[in-house]
mmCIF file of C-alpha atoms and ligand atoms in Angstrom:
data_model
loop_
_atom_site.group_PDB
_atom_site.id
_atom_site.type_symbol
_atom_site.label_atom_id
_atom_site.label_comp_id
_atom_site.label_asym_id
_atom_site.label_seq_id
_atom_site.Cartn_x
_atom_site.Cartn_y
_atom_site.Cartn_z
ATOM 1 C CA UNK A 1 49.135 -124.612 103.830
ATOM 2 C CA UNK A 2 50.997 -121.835 104.659
ATOM 3 C CA UNK A 3 48.891 -118.404 104.822
ATOM 4 C CA UNK A 4 50.091 -114.916 103.663
ATOM 5 C CA UNK A 5 48.697 -111.435 103.832
ATOM 6 C CA UNK A 6 49.506 -109.219 100.536
ATOM 7 C CA UNK A 7 48.908 -105.785 101.070
ATOM 8 C CA UNK A 8 48.542 -103.664 97.787
ATOM 9 C CA UNK A 9 47.231 -106.948 95.797
ATOM 10 C CA UNK A 10 45.524 -104.738 93.369
ATOM 11 C CA UNK A 11 48.758 -103.432 92.439
ATOM 12 C CA UNK A 12 51.167 -104.922 89.634
ATOM 13 C CA UNK A 13 53.410 -106.619 92.242
ATOM 14 C CA UNK A 14 50.666 -107.821 94.364
ATOM 15 C CA UNK A 15 48.963 -109.689 91.551
ATOM 16 C CA UNK A 16 52.315 -111.273 90.347
ATOM 17 C CA UNK A 17 53.049 -112.310 93.946
ATOM 18 C CA UNK A 18 49.735 -113.764 94.622
ATOM 19 C CA UNK A 19 50.035 -115.895 91.493
ATOM 20 C CA UNK A 20 53.462 -116.917 92.788
ATOM 21 C CA UNK A 21 52.136 -117.905 96.112
ATOM 22 C CA UNK A 22 49.135 -119.624 94.859
ATOM 23 C CA UNK A 23 51.349 -121.910 92.718
ATOM 24 C CA UNK A 24 53.247 -122.576 95.745
ATOM 25 C CA UNK A 25 50.171 -123.710 97.830
ATOM 26 C CA UNK A 26 49.824 -120.683 100.042
ATOM 27 C CA UNK A 27 46.276 -119.571 101.238
ATOM 28 C CA UNK A 28 46.629 -116.222 99.812
ATOM 29 C CA UNK A 29 44.861 -113.137 101.614
ATOM 30 C CA UNK A 30 44.939 -109.477 100.187
ATOM 31 C CA UNK A 31 44.340 -106.296 101.985
ATOM 32 C CA UNK A 32 41.892 -104.154 99.617
ATOM 33 C CA UNK A 33 40.696 -100.240 100.050
ATOM 34 C CA UNK A 34 38.013 -98.577 99.571
ATOM 35 C CA UNK A 35 34.363 -99.206 99.290
ATOM 36 C CA UNK A 36 34.033 -99.789 95.730
ATOM 37 C CA UNK A 37 37.554 -100.489 94.320
ATOM 38 C CA UNK A 38 37.516 -100.862 90.696
ATOM 39 C CA UNK A 39 40.236 -103.327 90.752
ATOM 40 C CA UNK A 40 38.650 -105.949 92.614
ATOM 41 C CA UNK A 41 36.987 -107.382 89.567
ATOM 42 C CA UNK A 42 40.651 -107.842 87.835
ATOM 43 C CA UNK A 43 42.000 -109.342 91.056
ATOM 44 C CA UNK A 44 39.202 -111.901 91.465
ATOM 45 C CA UNK A 45 39.965 -112.882 87.794
ATOM 46 C CA UNK A 46 43.595 -113.594 88.063
ATOM 47 C CA UNK A 47 43.511 -114.789 91.676
ATOM 48 C CA UNK A 48 40.160 -116.656 92.081
ATOM 49 C CA UNK A 49 41.411 -118.486 95.140
ATOM 50 C CA UNK A 50 42.584 -115.012 96.949
ATOM 51 C CA UNK A 51 40.661 -113.923 99.986
ATOM 52 C CA UNK A 52 39.990 -110.096 99.887
ATOM 53 C CA UNK A 53 39.855 -108.688 102.932
ATOM 54 C CA UNK A 54 39.058 -104.549 103.383
ATOM 55 C CA UNK A 55 41.145 -102.231 105.205
ATOM 56 C CA UNK A 56 43.313 -99.383 104.669
ATOM 57 C CA UNK A 57 47.070 -98.767 105.509
ATOM 58 C CA UNK A 58 46.153 -95.621 107.297
ATOM 59 C CA UNK A 59 43.587 -97.337 109.561
ATOM 60 C CA UNK A 60 45.588 -99.376 112.197
ATOM 61 C CA UNK A 61 42.391 -100.631 113.752
ATOM 62 C CA UNK A 62 41.287 -102.115 110.248
ATOM 63 C CA UNK A 63 44.861 -103.822 109.766
ATOM 64 C CA UNK A 64 44.357 -105.352 113.321
ATOM 65 C CA UNK A 65 41.243 -106.835 112.193
ATOM 66 C CA UNK A 66 42.418 -108.108 108.791
ATOM 67 C CA UNK A 67 45.484 -109.777 110.637
ATOM 68 C CA UNK A 68 43.576 -111.503 112.989
ATOM 69 C CA UNK A 69 41.146 -112.956 110.244
ATOM 70 C CA UNK A 70 44.086 -113.842 107.846
ATOM 71 C CA UNK A 71 46.463 -115.164 110.668
ATOM 72 C CA UNK A 72 49.077 -115.076 108.372
ATOM 73 C CA UNK A 73 52.758 -116.677 108.528
ATOM 74 C CA UNK A 74 54.100 -114.345 106.406
ATOM 75 C CA UNK A 75 53.041 -110.773 105.719
ATOM 76 C CA UNK A 76 54.210 -108.603 102.158
ATOM 77 C CA UNK A 77 53.545 -105.160 102.796
ATOM 78 C CA UNK A 78 53.399 -103.955 98.982
ATOM 79 C CA UNK A 79 50.413 -101.132 99.701
ATOM 80 C CA UNK A 80 51.835 -97.857 98.740
ATOM 81 C CA UNK A 81 50.969 -94.499 97.118
ATOM 82 C CA UNK A 82 53.570 -95.415 94.298
ATOM 83 C CA UNK A 83 53.867 -92.736 91.711
ATOM 84 C CA UNK A 84 56.648 -90.517 92.395
ATOM 85 C CA UNK A 85 55.477 -87.529 90.411
ATOM 86 C CA UNK A 86 52.100 -87.907 92.385
ATOM 87 C CA UNK A 87 53.836 -87.644 95.535
ATOM 88 C CA UNK A 88 55.003 -83.903 95.408
ATOM 89 C CA UNK A 89 51.382 -83.059 94.937
ATOM 90 C CA UNK A 90 50.082 -85.275 97.734
ATOM 91 C CA UNK A 91 53.036 -85.199 99.864
ATOM 92 C CA UNK A 92 50.927 -85.597 103.176
ATOM 93 C CA UNK A 93 48.842 -88.429 101.866
ATOM 94 C CA UNK A 94 52.208 -90.177 100.596
ATOM 95 C CA UNK A 95 53.529 -89.664 103.982
ATOM 96 C CA UNK A 96 50.528 -91.253 105.908
ATOM 97 C CA UNK A 97 50.421 -94.244 103.300
ATOM 98 C CA UNK A 98 53.628 -94.923 101.952
ATOM 99 C CA UNK A 99 55.702 -94.019 105.280
ATOM 100 C CA UNK A 100 53.274 -94.484 108.369
ATOM 101 C CA UNK A 101 51.332 -97.054 106.881
ATOM 102 C CA UNK A 102 54.612 -99.410 107.119
ATOM 103 C CA UNK A 103 54.447 -98.584 110.900
ATOM 104 C CA UNK A 104 50.734 -99.501 111.192
ATOM 105 C CA UNK A 105 51.478 -103.006 109.509
ATOM 106 C CA UNK A 106 54.524 -103.719 111.685
ATOM 107 C CA UNK A 107 52.152 -102.829 114.756
ATOM 108 C CA UNK A 108 49.636 -105.054 113.625
ATOM 109 C CA UNK A 109 51.947 -107.867 112.897
ATOM 110 C CA UNK A 110 53.907 -107.422 116.058
ATOM 111 C CA UNK A 111 50.551 -107.394 118.134
ATOM 112 C CA UNK A 112 49.407 -110.892 116.278
ATOM 113 C CA UNK A 113 52.836 -112.352 116.789
ATOM 114 C CA UNK A 114 52.503 -111.735 120.665
ATOM 115 C CA UNK A 115 55.245 -113.335 122.685
ATOM 116 C CA UNK A 116 57.113 -114.703 119.722
ATOM 117 C CA UNK A 117 57.865 -111.801 117.495
ATOM 118 C CA UNK A 118 59.683 -113.698 114.767
ATOM 119 C CA UNK A 119 56.770 -116.263 114.312
ATOM 120 C CA UNK A 120 55.532 -113.965 111.445
ATOM 121 C CA UNK A 121 57.488 -112.956 108.842
ATOM 122 C CA UNK A 122 57.438 -109.417 107.168
ATOM 123 C CA UNK A 123 58.448 -108.122 104.066
ATOM 124 C CA UNK A 124 58.588 -104.131 103.402
ATOM 125 C CA UNK A 125 58.478 -102.964 99.884
ATOM 126 C CA UNK A 126 61.498 -100.615 99.979
ATOM 127 C CA UNK A 127 62.824 -98.679 96.770
ATOM 128 C CA UNK A 128 65.813 -97.682 94.765
ATOM 129 C CA UNK A 129 64.245 -94.198 94.654
ATOM 130 C CA UNK A 130 65.470 -94.014 98.458
ATOM 131 C CA UNK A 131 69.146 -93.584 96.885
ATOM 132 C CA UNK A 132 67.720 -90.601 94.873
ATOM 133 C CA UNK A 133 71.039 -88.151 94.503
ATOM 134 C CA UNK A 134 73.098 -91.369 94.420
ATOM 135 C CA UNK A 135 76.193 -91.258 96.658
ATOM 136 C CA UNK A 136 77.722 -94.240 94.908
ATOM 137 C CA UNK A 137 77.791 -96.356 91.609
ATOM 138 C CA UNK A 138 76.366 -98.806 91.320
ATOM 139 C CA UNK A 139 74.281 -98.942 94.531
ATOM 140 C CA UNK A 140 74.006 -101.671 97.261
ATOM 141 C CA UNK A 141 72.652 -102.390 100.427
ATOM 142 C CA UNK A 142 75.168 -100.115 102.349
ATOM 143 C CA UNK A 143 74.820 -97.185 100.079
ATOM 144 C CA UNK A 144 73.884 -93.779 101.926
ATOM 145 C CA UNK A 145 70.207 -92.963 101.259
ATOM 146 C CA UNK A 146 69.565 -89.624 99.905
ATOM 147 C CA UNK A 147 66.034 -89.350 98.613
ATOM 148 C CA UNK A 148 64.683 -86.491 96.269
ATOM 149 C CA UNK A 149 61.007 -86.929 96.426
ATOM 150 C CA UNK A 150 58.241 -87.101 99.406
ATOM 151 C CA UNK A 151 57.726 -90.607 98.174
ATOM 152 C CA UNK A 152 61.330 -91.434 98.524
ATOM 153 C CA UNK A 153 61.472 -89.938 101.909
ATOM 154 C CA UNK A 154 58.259 -92.008 103.058
ATOM 155 C CA UNK A 155 60.105 -94.999 101.781
ATOM 156 C CA UNK A 156 63.266 -94.076 103.961
ATOM 157 C CA UNK A 157 61.039 -94.000 106.962
ATOM 158 C CA UNK A 158 59.335 -97.531 106.188
ATOM 159 C CA UNK A 159 62.815 -99.092 105.543
ATOM 160 C CA UNK A 160 64.275 -97.753 108.668
ATOM 161 C CA UNK A 161 61.258 -98.535 110.775
ATOM 162 C CA UNK A 162 61.237 -102.165 109.447
ATOM 163 C CA UNK A 163 65.101 -102.460 110.361
ATOM 164 C CA UNK A 164 64.269 -100.780 113.599
ATOM 165 C CA UNK A 165 61.253 -103.396 114.456
ATOM 166 C CA UNK A 166 63.725 -106.163 113.763
ATOM 167 C CA UNK A 167 66.371 -104.754 115.823
ATOM 168 C CA UNK A 168 64.301 -103.830 118.821
ATOM 169 C CA UNK A 169 61.902 -106.602 118.774
ATOM 170 C CA UNK A 170 63.236 -109.352 117.139
ATOM 171 C CA UNK A 171 60.987 -109.199 114.261
ATOM 172 C CA UNK A 172 61.695 -111.421 111.230
ATOM 173 C CA UNK A 173 61.322 -108.303 109.139
ATOM 174 C CA UNK A 174 63.097 -107.848 105.681
ATOM 175 C CA UNK A 175 63.355 -105.012 103.323
ATOM 176 C CA UNK A 176 63.741 -105.554 99.756
ATOM 177 C CA UNK A 177 65.371 -102.387 98.071
ATOM 178 C CA UNK A 178 63.708 -102.891 94.540
ATOM 179 C CA UNK A 179 65.001 -101.221 91.612
ATOM 180 C CA UNK A 180 62.483 -100.104 88.971
ATOM 181 C CA UNK A 181 60.497 -103.416 87.517
ATOM 182 C CA UNK A 182 57.725 -103.477 84.766
ATOM 183 C CA UNK A 183 55.565 -105.704 83.111
ATOM 184 C CA UNK A 184 52.233 -105.605 80.771
ATOM 185 C CA UNK A 185 50.404 -105.147 84.301
ATOM 186 C CA UNK A 186 52.466 -101.764 85.094
ATOM 187 C CA UNK A 187 50.237 -98.503 85.602
ATOM 188 C CA UNK A 188 49.977 -96.467 82.567
ATOM 189 C CA UNK A 189 51.349 -93.265 84.669
ATOM 190 C CA UNK A 190 54.571 -94.733 84.563
ATOM 191 C CA UNK A 191 56.887 -94.310 81.932
ATOM 192 C CA UNK A 192 57.904 -97.619 80.509
ATOM 193 C CA UNK A 193 53.775 -98.422 80.152
ATOM 194 C CA UNK A 194 53.182 -94.835 79.021
ATOM 195 C CA UNK A 195 55.416 -95.540 76.301
ATOM 196 C CA UNK A 196 54.610 -98.875 75.396
ATOM 197 C CA UNK A 197 50.657 -98.157 75.461
ATOM 198 C CA UNK A 198 51.317 -95.183 73.312
ATOM 199 C CA UNK A 199 53.600 -96.903 70.736
ATOM 200 C CA UNK A 200 50.807 -99.847 70.209
ATOM 201 C CA UNK A 201 48.224 -96.959 69.683
ATOM 202 C CA UNK A 202 50.557 -95.337 67.190
ATOM 203 C CA UNK A 203 51.413 -98.411 65.343
ATOM 204 C CA UNK A 204 47.417 -99.053 64.917
ATOM 205 C CA UNK A 205 46.809 -95.423 63.742
ATOM 206 C CA UNK A 206 44.697 -94.510 67.020
ATOM 207 C CA UNK A 207 47.661 -92.018 68.333
ATOM 208 C CA UNK A 208 49.702 -89.803 66.421
ATOM 209 C CA UNK A 209 52.381 -88.773 69.116
ATOM 210 C CA UNK A 210 53.155 -88.522 72.703
ATOM 211 C CA UNK A 211 54.690 -86.151 75.364
ATOM 212 C CA UNK A 212 57.449 -86.952 77.478
ATOM 213 C CA UNK A 213 59.475 -85.100 80.124
ATOM 214 C CA UNK A 214 63.247 -85.748 80.950
ATOM 215 C CA UNK A 215 64.704 -88.354 78.703
ATOM 216 C CA UNK A 216 68.105 -88.317 79.844
ATOM 217 C CA UNK A 217 67.330 -89.951 83.253
ATOM 218 C CA UNK A 218 68.575 -93.591 83.551
ATOM 219 C CA UNK A 219 66.803 -96.379 85.324
ATOM 220 C CA UNK A 220 68.026 -100.253 86.226
ATOM 221 C CA UNK A 221 64.765 -101.774 84.689
ATOM 222 C CA UNK A 222 63.792 -105.493 85.420
ATOM 223 C CA UNK A 223 60.921 -107.832 85.195
ATOM 224 C CA UNK A 224 58.172 -107.880 87.868
ATOM 225 C CA UNK A 225 57.949 -111.502 87.618
ATOM 226 C CA UNK A 226 61.305 -112.092 88.483
ATOM 227 C CA UNK A 227 61.455 -109.558 91.225
ATOM 228 C CA UNK A 228 58.308 -111.090 93.365
ATOM 229 C CA UNK A 229 60.448 -114.242 93.278
ATOM 230 C CA UNK A 230 62.860 -112.406 95.341
ATOM 231 C CA UNK A 231 60.437 -111.335 97.791
ATOM 232 C CA UNK A 232 59.507 -114.878 98.250
ATOM 233 C CA UNK A 233 63.083 -115.840 98.734
ATOM 234 C CA UNK A 234 63.784 -113.147 101.334
ATOM 235 C CA UNK A 235 61.017 -114.567 103.795
ATOM 236 C CA UNK A 236 62.408 -118.390 103.422
ATOM 237 C CA UNK A 237 65.877 -117.232 104.863
ATOM 238 C CA UNK A 238 66.479 -118.286 108.567
ATOM 239 C CA UNK A 239 67.245 -114.620 109.373
ATOM 240 C CA UNK A 240 65.669 -111.381 108.037
ATOM 241 C CA UNK A 241 67.855 -109.029 106.387
ATOM 242 C CA UNK A 242 67.877 -106.407 103.492
ATOM 243 C CA UNK A 243 68.533 -106.985 100.015
ATOM 244 C CA UNK A 244 69.127 -104.971 96.665
ATOM 245 C CA UNK A 245 67.160 -106.246 93.745
ATOM 246 C CA UNK A 246 68.145 -105.241 90.258
ATOM 247 C CA UNK A 247 69.591 -106.160 87.159
ATOM 248 C CA UNK A 248 72.922 -104.350 86.992
ATOM 249 C CA UNK A 249 72.135 -102.444 83.657
ATOM 250 C CA UNK A 250 70.881 -99.156 83.295
ATOM 251 C CA UNK A 251 69.307 -97.384 80.288
ATOM 252 C CA UNK A 252 67.912 -93.841 79.484
ATOM 253 C CA UNK A 253 64.572 -92.946 78.604
ATOM 254 C CA UNK A 254 65.845 -92.691 75.055
ATOM 255 C CA UNK A 255 66.897 -96.399 75.055
ATOM 256 C CA UNK A 256 63.245 -96.813 76.176
ATOM 257 C CA UNK A 257 61.963 -95.046 73.136
ATOM 258 C CA UNK A 258 64.437 -96.710 70.847
ATOM 259 C CA UNK A 259 63.845 -100.180 71.737
ATOM 260 C CA UNK A 260 59.590 -99.362 71.626
ATOM 261 C CA UNK A 261 59.709 -97.807 68.604
ATOM 262 C CA UNK A 262 61.931 -100.216 66.935
ATOM 263 C CA UNK A 263 59.637 -103.213 67.446
ATOM 264 C CA UNK A 264 56.863 -101.564 65.629
ATOM 265 C CA UNK A 265 59.348 -100.731 62.936
ATOM 266 C CA UNK A 266 60.011 -96.786 63.617
ATOM 267 C CA UNK A 267 63.821 -96.388 63.758
ATOM 268 C CA UNK A 268 63.690 -92.484 64.380
ATOM 269 C CA UNK A 269 61.077 -91.688 66.386
ATOM 270 C CA UNK A 270 61.915 -87.821 67.025
ATOM 271 C CA UNK A 271 58.815 -86.911 64.705
ATOM 272 C CA UNK A 272 56.356 -88.683 67.009
ATOM 273 C CA UNK A 273 57.725 -87.654 70.541
ATOM 274 C CA UNK A 274 57.331 -84.014 72.024
ATOM 275 C CA UNK A 275 58.361 -82.517 75.058
ATOM 276 C CA UNK A 276 56.400 -80.816 77.783
ATOM 277 C CA UNK A 277 57.791 -79.602 81.004
ATOM 278 C CA UNK A 278 54.767 -80.705 83.122
ATOM 279 C CA UNK A 279 56.236 -84.322 82.938
ATOM 280 C CA UNK A 280 59.617 -82.831 84.641
ATOM 281 C CA UNK A 281 59.983 -83.324 88.321
ATOM 282 C CA UNK A 282 60.715 -80.590 90.940
ATOM 283 C CA UNK A 283 63.953 -83.076 91.865
ATOM 284 C CA UNK A 284 65.132 -85.773 89.648
ATOM 285 C CA UNK A 285 66.710 -89.043 90.217
ATOM 286 C CA UNK A 286 69.490 -88.730 87.326
ATOM 287 C CA UNK A 287 71.051 -92.469 87.658
ATOM 288 C CA UNK A 288 69.868 -95.749 89.154
ATOM 289 C CA UNK A 289 72.101 -98.968 88.889
ATOM 290 C CA UNK A 290 71.856 -101.465 91.462
ATOM 291 C CA UNK A 291 74.320 -104.006 92.770
ATOM 292 C CA UNK A 292 72.212 -107.369 93.505
ATOM 293 C CA UNK A 293 75.499 -109.302 94.476
ATOM 294 C CA UNK A 294 73.909 -110.099 97.746
ATOM 295 C CA UNK A 295 70.867 -111.455 96.468
ATOM 296 C CA UNK A 296 72.706 -113.894 93.943
ATOM 297 C CA UNK A 297 74.958 -114.980 96.838
ATOM 298 C CA UNK A 298 72.499 -115.602 99.539
ATOM 299 C CA UNK A 299 69.267 -116.037 98.119
ATOM 300 C CA UNK A 300 70.377 -117.516 94.693
ATOM 301 C CA UNK A 301 68.104 -114.804 92.949
ATOM 302 C CA UNK A 302 68.887 -113.631 89.445
ATOM 303 C CA UNK A 303 67.144 -111.800 86.882
ATOM 304 C CA UNK A 304 65.617 -113.717 83.807
ATOM 305 C CA UNK A 305 64.241 -111.003 81.560
ATOM 306 C CA UNK A 306 66.705 -108.351 80.080
ATOM 307 C CA UNK A 307 65.658 -104.912 78.798
ATOM 308 C CA UNK A 308 64.642 -105.592 75.304
ATOM 309 C CA UNK A 309 62.882 -108.687 76.233
ATOM 310 C CA UNK A 310 60.862 -106.728 78.647
ATOM 311 C CA UNK A 311 59.980 -103.726 76.624
ATOM 312 C CA UNK A 312 59.155 -105.717 73.517
ATOM 313 C CA UNK A 313 56.894 -108.041 75.868
ATOM 314 C CA UNK A 314 55.080 -105.073 76.858
ATOM 315 C CA UNK A 315 54.655 -103.473 73.367
ATOM 316 C CA UNK A 316 53.112 -106.815 72.060
ATOM 317 C CA UNK A 317 50.865 -106.868 75.051
ATOM 318 C CA UNK A 318 49.584 -103.347 74.492
ATOM 319 C CA UNK A 319 49.013 -104.344 70.815
ATOM 320 C CA UNK A 320 46.935 -107.199 71.787
ATOM 321 C CA UNK A 321 44.936 -104.879 74.439
ATOM 322 C CA UNK A 322 44.348 -102.148 72.105
ATOM 323 C CA UNK A 323 43.418 -104.770 69.273
ATOM 324 C CA UNK A 324 40.880 -106.438 71.818
ATOM 325 C CA UNK A 325 39.379 -103.006 72.869
ATOM 326 C CA UNK A 326 38.401 -102.486 69.249
ATOM 327 C CA UNK A 327 36.659 -106.090 68.654
ATOM 328 C CA UNK A 328 34.772 -105.303 72.124
HETATM 329 P P1 LIG B 1 51.238 -100.285 92.408
HETATM 330 O O1 LIG B 1 50.691 -100.971 91.128
HETATM 331 O O2 LIG B 1 50.987 -98.847 92.424
HETATM 332 O O3 LIG B 1 50.235 -100.742 93.474
HETATM 333 C C1 LIG B 1 49.858 -99.942 94.780
HETATM 334 C C2 LIG B 1 49.074 -101.077 95.751
HETATM 335 O O4 LIG B 1 49.062 -100.073 96.921
HETATM 336 C C3 LIG B 1 47.949 -100.875 95.048
HETATM 337 O O5 LIG B 1 47.326 -102.148 95.371
HETATM 338 C C4 LIG B 1 46.989 -99.632 95.724
HETATM 339 O O6 LIG B 1 45.808 -100.107 95.644
HETATM 340 C C5 LIG B 1 47.772 -100.258 97.356
HETATM 341 N N1 LIG B 1 47.243 -98.954 97.993
HETATM 342 C C6 LIG B 1 47.374 -97.854 97.742
HETATM 343 N N2 LIG B 1 46.690 -96.883 98.854
HETATM 344 C C7 LIG B 1 46.686 -97.875 99.906
HETATM 345 C C8 LIG B 1 46.069 -97.622 101.324
HETATM 346 N N3 LIG B 1 45.897 -96.622 101.740
HETATM 347 N N4 LIG B 1 45.818 -98.636 101.750
HETATM 348 C C9 LIG B 1 46.118 -100.058 101.108
HETATM 349 N N5 LIG B 1 46.434 -100.179 100.051
HETATM 350 C C10 LIG B 1 46.924 -98.873 99.537
HETATM 351 O O7 LIG B 1 52.713 -100.536 92.700
HETATM 352 P P2 LIG B 1 53.929 -101.643 92.514
HETATM 353 O O8 LIG B 1 54.505 -101.455 91.442
HETATM 354 O O9 LIG B 1 52.888 -102.957 92.515
HETATM 355 O O10 LIG B 1 54.656 -101.692 93.655
HETATM 356 C C11 LIG B 1 54.227 -102.327 94.958
HETATM 357 C C12 LIG B 1 55.102 -101.936 96.049
HETATM 358 O O11 LIG B 1 56.496 -101.768 95.555
HETATM 359 C C13 LIG B 1 54.777 -100.387 96.283
HETATM 360 O O12 LIG B 1 54.894 -100.457 97.904
HETATM 361 C C14 LIG B 1 55.938 -99.820 95.659
HETATM 362 O O13 LIG B 1 56.225 -98.435 96.269
HETATM 363 C C15 LIG B 1 57.152 -100.707 95.896
HETATM 364 N N6 LIG B 1 58.189 -100.394 94.842
HETATM 365 C C16 LIG B 1 57.609 -100.814 93.360
HETATM 366 C C17 LIG B 1 58.693 -100.512 92.326
HETATM 367 C C18 LIG B 1 58.286 -100.851 90.920
HETATM 368 O O14 LIG B 1 59.197 -100.243 90.152
HETATM 369 N N7 LIG B 1 57.284 -101.264 90.736
HETATM 370 C C19 LIG B 1 59.793 -100.275 92.743
HETATM 371 C C20 LIG B 1 60.404 -100.298 94.090
HETATM 372 C C21 LIG B 1 59.479 -100.396 95.106
HETATM 373 P P3 LIG B 1 44.683 -99.346 94.760
HETATM 374 O O15 LIG B 1 44.481 -100.342 93.755
HETATM 375 O O16 LIG B 1 43.171 -99.521 95.509
HETATM 376 O O17 LIG B 1 45.306 -97.950 94.169
HETATM 377 O O1 LIG B 2 58.399 -94.790 85.568
HETATM 378 P P1 LIG B 2 58.566 -93.558 86.424
HETATM 379 O O2 LIG B 2 57.622 -92.773 87.001
HETATM 380 O O3 LIG B 2 59.179 -94.307 87.738
HETATM 381 P P2 LIG B 2 60.005 -93.929 88.831
HETATM 382 O O4 LIG B 2 59.849 -92.274 89.289
HETATM 383 O O5 LIG B 2 61.613 -94.228 88.742
HETATM 384 O O6 LIG B 2 59.414 -94.622 90.042
HETATM 385 C C1 LIG B 2 59.122 -95.847 90.080
HETATM 386 O O7 LIG B 2 60.188 -96.589 90.382
HETATM 387 C C2 LIG B 2 60.829 -96.499 91.605
HETATM 388 C C3 LIG B 2 62.242 -97.469 92.068
HETATM 389 O O8 LIG B 2 63.074 -96.546 91.618
HETATM 390 C C4 LIG B 2 59.744 -96.969 92.512
HETATM 391 F F1 LIG B 2 59.836 -97.118 94.015
HETATM 392 C C5 LIG B 2 58.532 -96.190 92.517
HETATM 393 O O9 LIG B 2 57.296 -96.673 93.038
HETATM 394 C C6 LIG B 2 58.027 -96.400 90.976
HETATM 395 O O10 LIG B 2 57.598 -97.726 90.649
HETATM 396 O O11 LIG B 2 59.743 -92.561 85.841
HETATM 397 C C7 LIG B 2 61.092 -92.994 85.518
HETATM 398 C C8 LIG B 2 61.843 -91.823 85.007
HETATM 399 C C9 LIG B 2 61.709 -90.636 85.999
HETATM 400 O O12 LIG B 2 63.102 -90.044 85.795
HETATM 401 C C10 LIG B 2 60.954 -89.409 84.788
HETATM 402 O O13 LIG B 2 61.062 -88.120 85.260
HETATM 403 O O14 LIG B 2 61.117 -91.347 83.797
HETATM 404 C C11 LIG B 2 61.150 -89.970 83.476
HETATM 405 N N1 LIG B 2 60.049 -89.570 82.690
HETATM 406 C C12 LIG B 2 60.470 -88.890 81.395
HETATM 407 N N2 LIG B 2 59.124 -88.518 80.897
HETATM 408 C C13 LIG B 2 58.576 -89.823 82.597
HETATM 409 C C14 LIG B 2 58.390 -89.126 81.517
HETATM 410 N N3 LIG B 2 58.131 -90.551 83.755
HETATM 411 C C15 LIG B 2 57.050 -90.516 83.592
HETATM 412 N N4 LIG B 2 56.015 -90.770 84.487
HETATM 413 N N5 LIG B 2 55.930 -89.965 82.710
HETATM 414 C C16 LIG B 2 57.045 -89.202 81.509
HETATM 415 O O15 LIG B 2 56.301 -88.615 80.646
#
């Protein structure tokens, strides 16, 4: 039985990856932070076989202890402060967790691997947010990075640190440059889930309208269940490398509103959506569209869920959640 450690197991991707590894017969360990983390109950429900260990990405000692207990063959470093808007208000903490946290995990992995640095395979959750003010369309592994947020800058640090540990110490350390991926488990602070939750509530008469920021930005949105499969595939390769994971199709926030509202029978959503400057960002990433040719050629990876399927899946899930909340 292979053993894997997932940091960020309480997050969207952590839960999907935990399920995938469990199905593949892995013994799954998950890093959980905080003394009374409210997500623990949900993780225990979704992943009853996973062993949860307590620690924090900012605390190297805790990571060394967790690594020793889990003794994993594969480490998936998904833990991060991941909400871009939040990163301007908490730039220091974002740097500590999303940036330096990667270095801490690499060090803990290197320490446990000892004289055989490649014996533990390491995945780093890099992000298309690193492309920021995009220097090329579509974006691929070699595209110059130009981050536009403290989160993006922290991710660039983690990305290059991962490459550096691979080149300096011969670690089997790979970075997945993942474009936006969503699901019914997406946090409600992110734009897709904010819209699908509001649309479900509008349909059920629980809410009249929603307030949004920039509707012109474009994102390359895929399904989280597909994207965690790409993470696993990266760690099964004989040599570590970096891969863009994306659908290659981009949509604006307006398109997102079109699809979500159409699913509840509303074709003109203008009366339901208002603008609030508070949701604008100090610097915006205007256009993301990824070229995942390398992942297709080397990993045999391709997305299986398109944009319309993804958003309608999320609206349906939120309708069910909202109805269940009424019954409880
Ligand atoms: P998420 O739902 O926000 O999950 C983030 C996870 O990080 C949570 O489990 C959170 O724990 C954990 N975490 C936060 N601070 C921590 C700390 N100090 N120590 C240990 N764990 C900590 O994010 P996601 O969407 O699953 O994304 C997973 C990873 O991929 C993140 O690194 C994200 O930046 C990256 N990424 C995501 C996307 C995307 O579109 N989803 C795209 C590219 C890259 P709590 O539950 O306790 O807060
Ligand atoms: O859903 P978002 O908050 O995601 P964002 O900033 O693209 O970041 C996500 O994807 C990254 C990969 O590129 C990850 F690395 C990161 O961890 C995270 O998962 O915002 C998407 C777009 C932005 O352009 C934002 O300005 O939606 C725009 N937007 C417009 N109105 C809004 C809103 N975003 C949010 N969250 N809320 C709004 O009301």
